[in-house]
PDB file of C-alpha atoms in Angstrom:
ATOM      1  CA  UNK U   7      25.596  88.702 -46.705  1.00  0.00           C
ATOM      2  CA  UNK U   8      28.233  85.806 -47.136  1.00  0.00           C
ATOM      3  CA  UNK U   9      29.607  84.484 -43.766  1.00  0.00           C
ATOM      4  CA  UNK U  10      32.720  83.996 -45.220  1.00  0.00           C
ATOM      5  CA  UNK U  11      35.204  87.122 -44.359  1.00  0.00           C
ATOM      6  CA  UNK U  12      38.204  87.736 -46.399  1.00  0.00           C
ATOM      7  CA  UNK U  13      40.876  90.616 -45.757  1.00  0.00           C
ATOM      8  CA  UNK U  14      42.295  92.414 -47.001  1.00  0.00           C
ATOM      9  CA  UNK U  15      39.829  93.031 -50.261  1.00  0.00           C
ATOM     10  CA  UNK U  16      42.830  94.826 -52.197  1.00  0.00           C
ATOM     11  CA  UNK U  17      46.433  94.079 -52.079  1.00  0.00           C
ATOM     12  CA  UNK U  18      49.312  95.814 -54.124  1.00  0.00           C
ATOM     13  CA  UNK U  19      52.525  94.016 -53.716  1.00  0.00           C
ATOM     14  CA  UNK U  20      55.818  93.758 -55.594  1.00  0.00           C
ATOM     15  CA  UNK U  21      57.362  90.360 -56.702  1.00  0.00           C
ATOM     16  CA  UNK U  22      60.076  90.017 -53.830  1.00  0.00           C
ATOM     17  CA  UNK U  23      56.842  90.803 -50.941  1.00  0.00           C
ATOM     18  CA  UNK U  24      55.930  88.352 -48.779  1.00  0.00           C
ATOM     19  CA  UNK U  25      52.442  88.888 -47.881  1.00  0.00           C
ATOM     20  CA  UNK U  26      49.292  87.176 -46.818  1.00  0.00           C
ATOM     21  CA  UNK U  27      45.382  86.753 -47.346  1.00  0.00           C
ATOM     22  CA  UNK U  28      43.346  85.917 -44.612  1.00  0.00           C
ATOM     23  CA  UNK U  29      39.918  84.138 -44.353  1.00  0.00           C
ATOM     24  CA  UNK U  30      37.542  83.197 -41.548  1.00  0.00           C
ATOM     25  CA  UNK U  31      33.900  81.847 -41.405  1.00  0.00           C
ATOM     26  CA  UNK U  32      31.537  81.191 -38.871  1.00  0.00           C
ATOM     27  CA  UNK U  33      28.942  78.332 -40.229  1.00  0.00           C
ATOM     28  CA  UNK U  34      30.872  75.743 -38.406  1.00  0.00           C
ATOM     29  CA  UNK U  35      32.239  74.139 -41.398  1.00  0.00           C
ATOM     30  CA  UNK U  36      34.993  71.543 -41.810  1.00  0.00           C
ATOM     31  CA  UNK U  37      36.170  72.253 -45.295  1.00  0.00           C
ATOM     32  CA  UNK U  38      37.813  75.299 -46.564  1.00  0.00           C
ATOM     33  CA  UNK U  39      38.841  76.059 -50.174  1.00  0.00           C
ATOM     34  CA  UNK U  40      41.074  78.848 -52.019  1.00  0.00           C
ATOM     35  CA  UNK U  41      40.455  79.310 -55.184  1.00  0.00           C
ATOM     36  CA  UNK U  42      42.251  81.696 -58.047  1.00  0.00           C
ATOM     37  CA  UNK U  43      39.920  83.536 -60.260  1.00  0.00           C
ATOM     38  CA  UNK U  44      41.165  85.640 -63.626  1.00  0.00           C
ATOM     39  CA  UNK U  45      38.905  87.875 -65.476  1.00  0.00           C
ATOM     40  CA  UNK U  46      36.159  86.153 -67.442  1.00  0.00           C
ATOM     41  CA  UNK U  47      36.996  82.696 -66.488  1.00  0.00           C
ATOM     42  CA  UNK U  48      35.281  80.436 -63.585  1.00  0.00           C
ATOM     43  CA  UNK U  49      37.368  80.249 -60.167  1.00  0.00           C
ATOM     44  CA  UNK U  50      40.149  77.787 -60.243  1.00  0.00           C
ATOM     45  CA  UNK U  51      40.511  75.535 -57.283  1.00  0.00           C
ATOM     46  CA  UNK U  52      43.667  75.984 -55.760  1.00  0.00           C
ATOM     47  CA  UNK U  53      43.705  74.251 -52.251  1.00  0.00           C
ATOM     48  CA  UNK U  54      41.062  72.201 -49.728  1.00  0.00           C
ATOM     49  CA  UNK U  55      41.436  71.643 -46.315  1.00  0.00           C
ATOM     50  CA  UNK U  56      39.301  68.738 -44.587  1.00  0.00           C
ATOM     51  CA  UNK U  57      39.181  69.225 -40.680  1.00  0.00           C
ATOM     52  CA  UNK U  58      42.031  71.060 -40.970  1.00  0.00           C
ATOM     53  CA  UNK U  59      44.339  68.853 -42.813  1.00  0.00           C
ATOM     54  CA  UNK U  60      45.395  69.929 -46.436  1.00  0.00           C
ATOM     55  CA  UNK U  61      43.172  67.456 -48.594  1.00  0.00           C
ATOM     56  CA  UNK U  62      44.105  68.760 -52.138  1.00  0.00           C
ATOM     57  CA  UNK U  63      46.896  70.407 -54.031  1.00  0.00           C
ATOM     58  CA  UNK U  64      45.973  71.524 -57.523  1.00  0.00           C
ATOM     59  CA  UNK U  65      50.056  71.535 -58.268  1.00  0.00           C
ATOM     60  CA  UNK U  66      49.847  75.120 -57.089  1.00  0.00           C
ATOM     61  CA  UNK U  67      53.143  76.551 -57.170  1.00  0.00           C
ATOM     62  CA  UNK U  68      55.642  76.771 -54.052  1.00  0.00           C
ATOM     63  CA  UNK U  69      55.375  80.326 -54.335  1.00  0.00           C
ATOM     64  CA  UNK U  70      51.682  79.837 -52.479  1.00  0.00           C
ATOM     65  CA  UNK U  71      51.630  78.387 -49.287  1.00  0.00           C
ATOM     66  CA  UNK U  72      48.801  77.637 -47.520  1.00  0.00           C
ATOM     67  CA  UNK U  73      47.611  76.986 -43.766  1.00  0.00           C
ATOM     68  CA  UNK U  74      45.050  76.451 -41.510  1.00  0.00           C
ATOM     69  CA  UNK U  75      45.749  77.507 -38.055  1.00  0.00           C
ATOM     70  CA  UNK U  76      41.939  76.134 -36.979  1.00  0.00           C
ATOM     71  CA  UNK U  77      38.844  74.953 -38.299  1.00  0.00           C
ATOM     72  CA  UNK U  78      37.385  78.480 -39.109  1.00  0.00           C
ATOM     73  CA  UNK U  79      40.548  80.263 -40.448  1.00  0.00           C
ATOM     74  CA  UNK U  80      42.561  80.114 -43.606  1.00  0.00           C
ATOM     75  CA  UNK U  81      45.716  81.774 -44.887  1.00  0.00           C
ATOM     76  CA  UNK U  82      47.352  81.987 -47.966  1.00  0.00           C
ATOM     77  CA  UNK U  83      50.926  83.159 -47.641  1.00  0.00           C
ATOM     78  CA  UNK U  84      52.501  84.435 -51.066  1.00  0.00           C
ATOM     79  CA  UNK U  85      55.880  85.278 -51.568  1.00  0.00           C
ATOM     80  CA  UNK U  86      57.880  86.115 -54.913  1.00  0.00           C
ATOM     81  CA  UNK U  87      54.974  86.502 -56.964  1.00  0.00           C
ATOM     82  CA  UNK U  88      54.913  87.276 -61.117  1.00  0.00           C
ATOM     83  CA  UNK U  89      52.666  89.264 -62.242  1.00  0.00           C
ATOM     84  CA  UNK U  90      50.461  86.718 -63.803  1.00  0.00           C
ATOM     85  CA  UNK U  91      49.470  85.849 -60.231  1.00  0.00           C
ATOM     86  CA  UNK U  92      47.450  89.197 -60.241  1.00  0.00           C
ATOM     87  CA  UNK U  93      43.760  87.748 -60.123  1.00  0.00           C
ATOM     88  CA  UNK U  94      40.931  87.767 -57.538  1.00  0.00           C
ATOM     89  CA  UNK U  95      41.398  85.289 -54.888  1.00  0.00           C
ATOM     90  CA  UNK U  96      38.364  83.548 -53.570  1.00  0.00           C
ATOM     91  CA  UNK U  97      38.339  81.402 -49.973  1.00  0.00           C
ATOM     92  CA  UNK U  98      35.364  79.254 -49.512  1.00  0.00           C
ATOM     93  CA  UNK U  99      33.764  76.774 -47.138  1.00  0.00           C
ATOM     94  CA  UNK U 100      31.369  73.851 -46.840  1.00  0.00           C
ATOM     95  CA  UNK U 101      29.929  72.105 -44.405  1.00  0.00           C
ATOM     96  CA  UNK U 102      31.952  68.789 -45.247  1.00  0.00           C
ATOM     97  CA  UNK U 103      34.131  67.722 -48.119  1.00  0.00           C
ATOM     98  CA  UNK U 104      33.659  64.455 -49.954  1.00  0.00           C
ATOM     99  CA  UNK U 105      30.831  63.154 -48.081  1.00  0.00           C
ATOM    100  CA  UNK U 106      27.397  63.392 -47.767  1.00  0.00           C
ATOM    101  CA  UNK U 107      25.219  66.384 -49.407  1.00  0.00           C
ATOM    102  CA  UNK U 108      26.939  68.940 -47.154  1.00  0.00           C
ATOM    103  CA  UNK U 109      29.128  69.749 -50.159  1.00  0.00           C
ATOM    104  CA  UNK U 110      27.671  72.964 -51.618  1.00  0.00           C
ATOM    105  CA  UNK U 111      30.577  75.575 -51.328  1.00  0.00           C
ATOM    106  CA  UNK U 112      29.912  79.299 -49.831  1.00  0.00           C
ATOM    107  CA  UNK U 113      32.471  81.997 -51.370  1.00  0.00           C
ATOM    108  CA  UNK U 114      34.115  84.827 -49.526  1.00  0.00           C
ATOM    109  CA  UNK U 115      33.717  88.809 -51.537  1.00  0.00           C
ATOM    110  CA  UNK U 116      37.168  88.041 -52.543  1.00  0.00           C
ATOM    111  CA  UNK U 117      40.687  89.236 -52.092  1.00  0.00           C
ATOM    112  CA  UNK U 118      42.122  91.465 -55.300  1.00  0.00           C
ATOM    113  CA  UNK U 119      45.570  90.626 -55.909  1.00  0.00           C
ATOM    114  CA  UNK U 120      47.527  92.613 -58.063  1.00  0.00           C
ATOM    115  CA  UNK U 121      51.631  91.400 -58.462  1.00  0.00           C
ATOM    116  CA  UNK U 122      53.919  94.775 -59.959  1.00  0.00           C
TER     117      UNK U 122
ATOM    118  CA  UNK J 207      36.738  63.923 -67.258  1.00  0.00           C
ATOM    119  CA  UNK J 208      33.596  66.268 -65.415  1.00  0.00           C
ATOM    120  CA  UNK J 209      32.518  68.721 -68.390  1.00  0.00           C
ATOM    121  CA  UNK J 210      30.073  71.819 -67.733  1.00  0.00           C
ATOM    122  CA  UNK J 211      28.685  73.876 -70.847  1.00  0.00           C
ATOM    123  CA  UNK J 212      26.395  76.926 -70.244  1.00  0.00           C
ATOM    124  CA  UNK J 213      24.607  78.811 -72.744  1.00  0.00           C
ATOM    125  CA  UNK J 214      24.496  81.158 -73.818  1.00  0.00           C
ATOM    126  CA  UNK J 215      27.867  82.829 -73.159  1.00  0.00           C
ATOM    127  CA  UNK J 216      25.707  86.332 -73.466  1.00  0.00           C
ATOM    128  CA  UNK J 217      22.169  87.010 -72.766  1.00  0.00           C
ATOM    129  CA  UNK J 218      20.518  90.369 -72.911  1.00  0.00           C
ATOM    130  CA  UNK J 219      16.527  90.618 -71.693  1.00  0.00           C
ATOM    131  CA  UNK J 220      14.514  93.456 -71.488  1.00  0.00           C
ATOM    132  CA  UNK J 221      13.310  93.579 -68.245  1.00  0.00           C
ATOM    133  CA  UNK J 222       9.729  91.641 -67.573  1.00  0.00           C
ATOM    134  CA  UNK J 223      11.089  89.756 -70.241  1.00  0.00           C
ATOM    135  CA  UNK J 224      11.428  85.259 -69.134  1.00  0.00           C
ATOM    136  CA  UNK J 225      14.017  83.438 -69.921  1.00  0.00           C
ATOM    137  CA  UNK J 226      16.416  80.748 -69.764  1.00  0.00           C
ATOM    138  CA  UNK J 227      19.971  79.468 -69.424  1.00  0.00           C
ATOM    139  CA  UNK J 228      21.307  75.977 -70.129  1.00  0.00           C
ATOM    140  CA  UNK J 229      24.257  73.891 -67.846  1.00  0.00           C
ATOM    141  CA  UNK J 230      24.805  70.551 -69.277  1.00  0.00           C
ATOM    142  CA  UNK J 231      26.882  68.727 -67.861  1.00  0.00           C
ATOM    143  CA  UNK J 232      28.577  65.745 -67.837  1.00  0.00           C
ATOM    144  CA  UNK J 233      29.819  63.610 -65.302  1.00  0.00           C
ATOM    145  CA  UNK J 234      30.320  60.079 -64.055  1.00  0.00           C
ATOM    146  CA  UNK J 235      27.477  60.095 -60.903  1.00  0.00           C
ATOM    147  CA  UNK J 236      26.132  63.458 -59.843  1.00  0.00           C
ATOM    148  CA  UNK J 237      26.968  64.431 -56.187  1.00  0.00           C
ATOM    149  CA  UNK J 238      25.415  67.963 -56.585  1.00  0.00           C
ATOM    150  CA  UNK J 239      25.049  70.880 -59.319  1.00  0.00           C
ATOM    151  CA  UNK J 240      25.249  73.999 -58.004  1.00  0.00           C
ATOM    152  CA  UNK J 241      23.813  78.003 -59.439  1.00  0.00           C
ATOM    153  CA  UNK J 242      25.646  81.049 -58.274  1.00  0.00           C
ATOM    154  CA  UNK J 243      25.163  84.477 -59.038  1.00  0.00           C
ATOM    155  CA  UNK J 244      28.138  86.480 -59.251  1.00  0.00           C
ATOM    156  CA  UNK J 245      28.463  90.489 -59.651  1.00  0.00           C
ATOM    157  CA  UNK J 246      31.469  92.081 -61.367  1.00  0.00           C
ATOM    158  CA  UNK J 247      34.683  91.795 -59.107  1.00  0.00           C
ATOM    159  CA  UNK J 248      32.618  89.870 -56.185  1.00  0.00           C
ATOM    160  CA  UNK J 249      32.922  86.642 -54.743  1.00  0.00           C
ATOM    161  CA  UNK J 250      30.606  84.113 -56.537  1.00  0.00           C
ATOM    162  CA  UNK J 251      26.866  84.030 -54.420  1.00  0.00           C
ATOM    163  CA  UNK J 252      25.142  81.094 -53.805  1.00  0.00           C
ATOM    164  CA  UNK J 253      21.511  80.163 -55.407  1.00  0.00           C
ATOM    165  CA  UNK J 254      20.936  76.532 -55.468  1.00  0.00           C
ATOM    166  CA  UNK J 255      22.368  73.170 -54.988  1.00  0.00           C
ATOM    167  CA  UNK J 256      20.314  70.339 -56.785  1.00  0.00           C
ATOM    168  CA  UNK J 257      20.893  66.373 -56.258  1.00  0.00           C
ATOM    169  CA  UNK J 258      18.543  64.202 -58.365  1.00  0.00           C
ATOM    170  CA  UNK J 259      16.531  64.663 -61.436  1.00  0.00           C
ATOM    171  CA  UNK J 260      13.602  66.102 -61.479  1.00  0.00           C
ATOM    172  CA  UNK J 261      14.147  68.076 -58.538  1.00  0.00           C
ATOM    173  CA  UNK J 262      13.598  71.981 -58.705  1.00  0.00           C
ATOM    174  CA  UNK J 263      14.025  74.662 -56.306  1.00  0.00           C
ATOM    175  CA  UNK J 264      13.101  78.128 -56.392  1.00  0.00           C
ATOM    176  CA  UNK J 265      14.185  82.020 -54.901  1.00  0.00           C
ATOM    177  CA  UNK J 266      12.487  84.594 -55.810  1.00  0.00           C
ATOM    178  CA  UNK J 267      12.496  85.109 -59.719  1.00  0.00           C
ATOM    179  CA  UNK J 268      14.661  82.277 -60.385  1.00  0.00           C
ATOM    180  CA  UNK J 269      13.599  78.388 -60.460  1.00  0.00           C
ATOM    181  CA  UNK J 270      16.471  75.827 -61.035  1.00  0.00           C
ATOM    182  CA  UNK J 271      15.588  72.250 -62.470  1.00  0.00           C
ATOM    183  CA  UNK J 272      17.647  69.259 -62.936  1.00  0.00           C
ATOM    184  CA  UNK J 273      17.410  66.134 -65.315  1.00  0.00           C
ATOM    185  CA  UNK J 274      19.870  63.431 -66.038  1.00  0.00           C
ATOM    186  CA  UNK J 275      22.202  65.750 -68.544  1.00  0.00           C
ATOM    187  CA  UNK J 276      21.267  69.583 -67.793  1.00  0.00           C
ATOM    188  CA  UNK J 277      19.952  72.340 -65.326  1.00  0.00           C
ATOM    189  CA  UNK J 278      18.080  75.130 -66.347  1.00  0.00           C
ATOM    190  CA  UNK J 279      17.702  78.179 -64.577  1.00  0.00           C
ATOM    191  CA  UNK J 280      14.408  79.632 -64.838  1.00  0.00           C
ATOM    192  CA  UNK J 281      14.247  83.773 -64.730  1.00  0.00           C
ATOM    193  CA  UNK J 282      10.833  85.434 -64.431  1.00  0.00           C
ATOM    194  CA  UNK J 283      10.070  88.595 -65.304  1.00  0.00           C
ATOM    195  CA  UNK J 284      13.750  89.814 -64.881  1.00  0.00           C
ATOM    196  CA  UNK J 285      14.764  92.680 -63.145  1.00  0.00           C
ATOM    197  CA  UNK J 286      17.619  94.974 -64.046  1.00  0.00           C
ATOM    198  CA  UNK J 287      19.264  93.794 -60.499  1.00  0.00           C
ATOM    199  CA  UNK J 288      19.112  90.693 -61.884  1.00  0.00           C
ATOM    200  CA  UNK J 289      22.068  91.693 -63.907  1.00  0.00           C
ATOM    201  CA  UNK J 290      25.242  89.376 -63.366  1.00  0.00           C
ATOM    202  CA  UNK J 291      26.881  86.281 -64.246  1.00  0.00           C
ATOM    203  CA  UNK J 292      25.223  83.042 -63.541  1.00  0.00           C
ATOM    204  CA  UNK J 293      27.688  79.978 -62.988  1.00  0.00           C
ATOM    205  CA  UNK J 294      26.676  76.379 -63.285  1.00  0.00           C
ATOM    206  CA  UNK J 295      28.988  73.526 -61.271  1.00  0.00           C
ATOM    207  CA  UNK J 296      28.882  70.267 -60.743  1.00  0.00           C
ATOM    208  CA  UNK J 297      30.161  67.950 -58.095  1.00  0.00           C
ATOM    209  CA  UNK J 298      30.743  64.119 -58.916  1.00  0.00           C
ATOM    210  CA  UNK J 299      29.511  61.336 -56.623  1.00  0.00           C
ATOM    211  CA  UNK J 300      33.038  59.323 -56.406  1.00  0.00           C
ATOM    212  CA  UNK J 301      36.379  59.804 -57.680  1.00  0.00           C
ATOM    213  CA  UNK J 302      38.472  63.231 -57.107  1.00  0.00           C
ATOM    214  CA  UNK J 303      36.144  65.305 -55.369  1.00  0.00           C
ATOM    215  CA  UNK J 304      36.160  68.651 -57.015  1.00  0.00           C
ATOM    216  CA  UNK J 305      33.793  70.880 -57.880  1.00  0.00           C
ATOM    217  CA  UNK J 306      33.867  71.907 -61.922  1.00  0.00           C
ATOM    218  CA  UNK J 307      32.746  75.155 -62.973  1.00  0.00           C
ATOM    219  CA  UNK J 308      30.717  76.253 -66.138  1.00  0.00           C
ATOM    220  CA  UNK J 309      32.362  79.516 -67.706  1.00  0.00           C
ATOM    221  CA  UNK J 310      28.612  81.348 -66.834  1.00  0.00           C
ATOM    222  CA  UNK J 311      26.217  83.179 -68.769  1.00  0.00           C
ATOM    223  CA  UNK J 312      26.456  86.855 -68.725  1.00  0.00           C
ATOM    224  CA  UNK J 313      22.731  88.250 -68.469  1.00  0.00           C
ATOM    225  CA  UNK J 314      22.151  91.983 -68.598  1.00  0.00           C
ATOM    226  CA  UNK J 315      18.616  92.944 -67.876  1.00  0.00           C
ATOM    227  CA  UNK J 316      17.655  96.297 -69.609  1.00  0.00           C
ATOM    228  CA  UNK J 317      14.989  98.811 -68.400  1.00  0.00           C
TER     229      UNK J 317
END
């Protein structure tokens, strides 16, 4: 079973919703990904966070905003969504970013997102 | 720029029946290439990670190997659980440090 715990596993929402996706793991790890995932295609990284700090942007748009209150939790805010945001949204971890062999990346069950 | 190919896009095995499935990859220093299993509409699992060539690594009916330009993951006598997408990904040793992703092979396992 993964150790990475996303909620909630379905969400409906309508394009002027704010709403958020929450993740938490419990390996002790200082890196913490979200990635976007559409049907058929290979997940698309979307943020990292490095002890905490937002390490990489992948020129996500504003309209996804993400945070990490503390080293085992991650959010991902979303507010005025289009419906091409509807996709499966993984969070992930690893034991360090960047550095070392501690790099290989554990993946959360997933949040469905679907934008009407 | 880091490029993954995996073939087949498809495979279809009777079950008890071995096979294989091709990542090359390619990528300026190898930090890590990675296998996960992933099941429709699931969060991808994790198999292997594999650093230097000629290393293997093995789980059950799967064995992973690595050389300088491809992985292949080894599956034995296949179950029909073994049904699911298999994604390759690599992770370069300098530069932008981000994981790139195959686009998987789908393998169904028939009975």
């Amino acid at each position: 079973d993964t150790e990475v715990t996303q909620t909630p596993k379905h969400l409906v929402m309508g394009m002027t919703n704010k709403k958020s996706l929450k993740c938490e793991q419990h390996m002790g790890h200082r890196a913490m990904y979200w990635y976007k995932q559409k049907a058929k295609k290979p997940p698309e990284l979307m943020f990292v966070y490095s002890y905490e700090k937002l390490s990489i942007n992948e020129s996500v748009p504003s309209r996804f905003s993400p945070e990490c209150p503390n080293s085992s939790l991650l959010n991902l805010h979303l507010h005025a969504l289009q419906p091409e945001d509807s996709a499966l949204y993984l969070c992930a971890s690893s034991q360090d970013w960047g550095t070392g062999n501690g790099n290989t990346i554990y993946f959360g069950e997933g949040s469905w997102l679907t934008v009407v | 720029e880091d490029q993954v190919t995996q073939s087949p896009e498809a495979l279809r095995l009777q079950e008890g029946e071995s096979s294989s499935l091709n990542c090359s990859y390619t990528v300026s220093g190898l930090r890590g290439l990675f296998w996960y299993r992933q099941d429709p509409g699931k969060g991808p699992e994790f198999l292997f990670t594999l650093y230097s060539a000629g290393e293997e690594k093995e789980k059950e009916r799967l064995k992973a190997t690595l050389t300088k330009k491809e992985s292949f993951l080894h599956i034995t006598a296949p179950k029909p659980e073994d049904s699911a997408t298999y994604l390759c990904a690599v992770l370069p040793r300098g530069g932008y440090q981000k994981v790139t992703f195959g686009t998987g092979t789908k393998l169904q396992v028939i009975p």
